[in-house]
Amino acid sequence: MAELNGLADDRALLGRTSTAERVSDILRSRIADGYFPPGKRLSEDSIGGALGVSRNTLREAFRLLTHERLLVHQLNRGVFVRVLTVEDVEDIYRTRGLVECAVVRGLGKPPYGLDGLAESVADGRRAAHEGDWKGVGTANIHFHQELVALAGSARTDELMRSVFAELRLAFHLVDDPKRLHEPYLARNGQILEALQTGDHEQAEGLLAVYLDDSRKRVTEVYSRRVAEPL
């Protein structure tokens, strides 16, 4: 199975203290990266064998990811990667607006630790230059993760990690990633520049408009795409 390629390599991440939480971390990353696309049935035997974990450990990891709304259990059919509804996407953006704007609003006086943001902007530009639009989308998610990390809150990071993973489920069903992600390369740079000058009020304003525009664009495209057969 193509989606299992490389998964066995992740066994090293489990170490000697293999836990369901670590398995769920690996699977969450794989889902976010598109190795297991929306609607895909997850095989306990194949995944458990690739990772070298017990059936009980894997089922607990599935349960954790179901709680995060990344997976769904269908009676007598198994566990599947969740296909979001349009309402799900709208709710994700509402959550992003509440959290991300609040983080920027609460930054206080500069200087801010912006190395991660700057690196994400550079990664996005490099991926665009190479025509790697999936890479641009990944860099964009990393930009917003770094933005949230400015709050210095492990709880907020954990909350938004799941939110961003859900968002990637929507991105995987969009058939024109260039059109989806390209407009936000420049906007990420503008937010970064505002923060570099210490103007977090301008950065928050740019971010609020950015997220609203992105919500409209993603839901417009997604509402058409999700109606098509997977």
PDB file of N, CA and C in Angstrom, residues 117 121 125 140 143-144 147 180-195 202-203 205-217:
ATOM      1  N   LEU A 117       8.660  32.115  12.478  1.00  0.00           N
ATOM      2  CA  LEU A 117       7.799  32.737  11.463  1.00  0.00           C
ATOM      3  C   LEU A 117       8.592  33.055  10.200  1.00  0.00           C
ATOM      4  N   VAL A 121       8.040  31.608   6.335  1.00  0.00           N
ATOM      5  CA  VAL A 121       7.847  32.466   5.162  1.00  0.00           C
ATOM      6  C   VAL A 121       8.864  32.110   4.085  1.00  0.00           C
ATOM      7  N   ARG A 125       8.147  30.574   0.233  1.00  0.00           N
ATOM      8  CA  ARG A 125       8.648  31.203  -0.989  1.00  0.00           C
ATOM      9  C   ARG A 125       9.500  30.238  -1.798  1.00  0.00           C
ATOM     10  N   ASN A 140       2.618  27.182   4.987  1.00  0.00           N
ATOM     11  CA  ASN A 140       1.596  28.099   5.483  1.00  0.00           C
ATOM     12  C   ASN A 140       1.054  27.642   6.836  1.00  0.00           C
ATOM     13  N   PHE A 143       3.575  28.376   9.405  1.00  0.00           N
ATOM     14  CA  PHE A 143       3.576  29.800   9.744  1.00  0.00           C
ATOM     15  C   PHE A 143       2.573  30.081  10.853  1.00  0.00           C
ATOM     16  N   HIS A 144       1.374  29.529  10.701  1.00  0.00           N
ATOM     17  CA  HIS A 144       0.334  29.790  11.699  1.00  0.00           C
ATOM     18  C   HIS A 144       0.608  29.044  13.003  1.00  0.00           C
ATOM     19  N   LEU A 147       2.989  31.224  14.698  1.00  0.00           N
ATOM     20  CA  LEU A 147       2.286  32.404  15.191  1.00  0.00           C
ATOM     21  C   LEU A 147       1.611  32.098  16.531  1.00  0.00           C
ATOM     22  N   LEU A 180      -5.202  27.991  -4.329  1.00  0.00           N
ATOM     23  CA  LEU A 180      -5.623  28.084  -2.938  1.00  0.00           C
ATOM     24  C   LEU A 180      -4.575  28.791  -2.081  1.00  0.00           C
ATOM     25  N   HIS A 181      -3.301  28.420  -2.242  1.00  0.00           N
ATOM     26  CA  HIS A 181      -2.259  28.864  -1.320  1.00  0.00           C
ATOM     27  C   HIS A 181      -1.455  30.079  -1.777  1.00  0.00           C
ATOM     28  N   GLU A 182      -1.339  30.279  -3.076  1.00  0.00           N
ATOM     29  CA  GLU A 182      -0.441  31.331  -3.577  1.00  0.00           C
ATOM     30  C   GLU A 182      -0.741  32.728  -3.028  1.00  0.00           C
ATOM     31  N   PRO A 183      -2.024  33.138  -2.933  1.00  0.00           N
ATOM     32  CA  PRO A 183      -2.286  34.511  -2.469  1.00  0.00           C
ATOM     33  C   PRO A 183      -1.796  34.810  -1.064  1.00  0.00           C
ATOM     34  N   TYR A 184      -1.582  33.769  -0.259  1.00  0.00           N
ATOM     35  CA  TYR A 184      -1.260  34.003   1.143  1.00  0.00           C
ATOM     36  C   TYR A 184       0.238  34.041   1.417  1.00  0.00           C
ATOM     37  N   LEU A 185       1.041  33.768   0.400  1.00  0.00           N
ATOM     38  CA  LEU A 185       2.487  33.914   0.555  1.00  0.00           C
ATOM     39  C   LEU A 185       2.845  35.349   0.930  1.00  0.00           C
ATOM     40  N   ALA A 186       2.332  36.290   0.142  1.00  0.00           N
ATOM     41  CA  ALA A 186       2.631  37.702   0.393  1.00  0.00           C
ATOM     42  C   ALA A 186       2.028  38.155   1.716  1.00  0.00           C
ATOM     43  N   ARG A 187       0.857  37.661   2.050  1.00  0.00           N
ATOM     44  CA  ARG A 187       0.195  38.077   3.292  1.00  0.00           C
ATOM     45  C   ARG A 187       0.968  37.599   4.526  1.00  0.00           C
ATOM     46  N   ASN A 188       1.515  36.400   4.453  1.00  0.00           N
ATOM     47  CA  ASN A 188       2.348  35.940   5.556  1.00  0.00           C
ATOM     48  C   ASN A 188       3.530  36.878   5.752  1.00  0.00           C
ATOM     49  N   GLY A 189       4.127  37.286   4.627  1.00  0.00           N
ATOM     50  CA  GLY A 189       5.244  38.207   4.701  1.00  0.00           C
ATOM     51  C   GLY A 189       4.851  39.547   5.302  1.00  0.00           C
ATOM     52  N   GLN A 190       3.663  40.028   4.986  1.00  0.00           N
ATOM     53  CA  GLN A 190       3.198  41.315   5.521  1.00  0.00           C
ATOM     54  C   GLN A 190       2.975  41.239   7.028  1.00  0.00           C
ATOM     55  N   ILE A 191       2.407  40.127   7.485  1.00  0.00           N
ATOM     56  CA  ILE A 191       2.202  39.956   8.929  1.00  0.00           C
ATOM     57  C   ILE A 191       3.546  39.886   9.636  1.00  0.00           C
ATOM     58  N   LEU A 192       4.473  39.156   9.059  1.00  0.00           N
ATOM     59  CA  LEU A 192       5.814  39.060   9.638  1.00  0.00           C
ATOM     60  C   LEU A 192       6.475  40.437   9.726  1.00  0.00           C
ATOM     61  N   GLU A 193       6.374  41.219   8.657  1.00  0.00           N
ATOM     62  CA  GLU A 193       6.990  42.553   8.648  1.00  0.00           C
ATOM     63  C   GLU A 193       6.384  43.455   9.713  1.00  0.00           C
ATOM     64  N   ALA A 194       5.055  43.360   9.900  1.00  0.00           N
ATOM     65  CA  ALA A 194       4.402  44.180  10.921  1.00  0.00           C
ATOM     66  C   ALA A 194       4.906  43.804  12.313  1.00  0.00           C
ATOM     67  N   LEU A 195       5.081  42.515  12.554  1.00  0.00           N
ATOM     68  CA  LEU A 195       5.585  42.077  13.853  1.00  0.00           C
ATOM     69  C   LEU A 195       7.056  42.439  14.036  1.00  0.00           C
ATOM     70  N   GLN A 202      -1.310  46.314  13.843  1.00  0.00           N
ATOM     71  CA  GLN A 202      -1.406  46.167  12.391  1.00  0.00           C
ATOM     72  C   GLN A 202      -1.396  44.689  12.008  1.00  0.00           C
ATOM     73  N   ALA A 203      -0.543  43.908  12.673  1.00  0.00           N
ATOM     74  CA  ALA A 203      -0.464  42.479  12.379  1.00  0.00           C
ATOM     75  C   ALA A 203      -1.801  41.796  12.645  1.00  0.00           C
ATOM     76  N   GLY A 205      -4.790  43.200  12.555  1.00  0.00           N
ATOM     77  CA  GLY A 205      -5.726  43.613  11.519  1.00  0.00           C
ATOM     78  C   GLY A 205      -5.509  42.861  10.219  1.00  0.00           C
ATOM     79  N   LEU A 206      -4.246  42.721   9.826  1.00  0.00           N
ATOM     80  CA  LEU A 206      -3.922  41.964   8.610  1.00  0.00           C
ATOM     81  C   LEU A 206      -4.361  40.512   8.744  1.00  0.00           C
ATOM     82  N   LEU A 207      -4.134  39.947   9.915  1.00  0.00           N
ATOM     83  CA  LEU A 207      -4.475  38.542  10.152  1.00  0.00           C
ATOM     84  C   LEU A 207      -5.981  38.321  10.111  1.00  0.00           C
ATOM     85  N   ALA A 208      -6.750  39.223  10.693  1.00  0.00           N
ATOM     86  CA  ALA A 208      -8.207  39.065  10.727  1.00  0.00           C
ATOM     87  C   ALA A 208      -8.786  39.061   9.317  1.00  0.00           C
ATOM     88  N   VAL A 209      -8.335  39.989   8.480  1.00  0.00           N
ATOM     89  CA  VAL A 209      -8.805  40.040   7.086  1.00  0.00           C
ATOM     90  C   VAL A 209      -8.341  38.812   6.325  1.00  0.00           C
ATOM     91  N   TYR A 210      -7.102  38.440   6.544  1.00  0.00           N
ATOM     92  CA  TYR A 210      -6.501  37.248   5.928  1.00  0.00           C
ATOM     93  C   TYR A 210      -7.359  36.015   6.197  1.00  0.00           C
ATOM     94  N   LEU A 211      -7.680  35.785   7.480  1.00  0.00           N
ATOM     95  CA  LEU A 211      -8.431  34.589   7.839  1.00  0.00           C
ATOM     96  C   LEU A 211      -9.846  34.604   7.270  1.00  0.00           C
ATOM     97  N   ASP A 212     -10.450  35.766   7.226  1.00  0.00           N
ATOM     98  CA  ASP A 212     -11.799  35.855   6.669  1.00  0.00           C
ATOM     99  C   ASP A 212     -11.779  35.579   5.167  1.00  0.00           C
ATOM    100  N   ASP A 213     -10.797  36.141   4.473  1.00  0.00           N
ATOM    101  CA  ASP A 213     -10.679  35.888   3.032  1.00  0.00           C
ATOM    102  C   ASP A 213     -10.398  34.409   2.765  1.00  0.00           C
ATOM    103  N   SER A 214      -9.523  33.825   3.587  1.00  0.00           N
ATOM    104  CA  SER A 214      -9.188  32.415   3.413  1.00  0.00           C
ATOM    105  C   SER A 214     -10.407  31.534   3.675  1.00  0.00           C
ATOM    106  N   ARG A 215     -11.175  31.868   4.715  1.00  0.00           N
ATOM    107  CA  ARG A 215     -12.395  31.107   5.011  1.00  0.00           C
ATOM    108  C   ARG A 215     -13.340  31.106   3.819  1.00  0.00           C
ATOM    109  N   LYS A 216     -13.561  32.264   3.249  1.00  0.00           N
ATOM    110  CA  LYS A 216     -14.480  32.358   2.110  1.00  0.00           C
ATOM    111  C   LYS A 216     -13.975  31.536   0.929  1.00  0.00           C
ATOM    112  N   ARG A 217     -12.663  31.636   0.674  1.00  0.00           N
ATOM    113  CA  ARG A 217     -12.087  30.933  -0.474  1.00  0.00           C
ATOM    114  C   ARG A 217     -12.129  29.415  -0.275  1.00  0.00           C
TER     115      ARG A 217
END
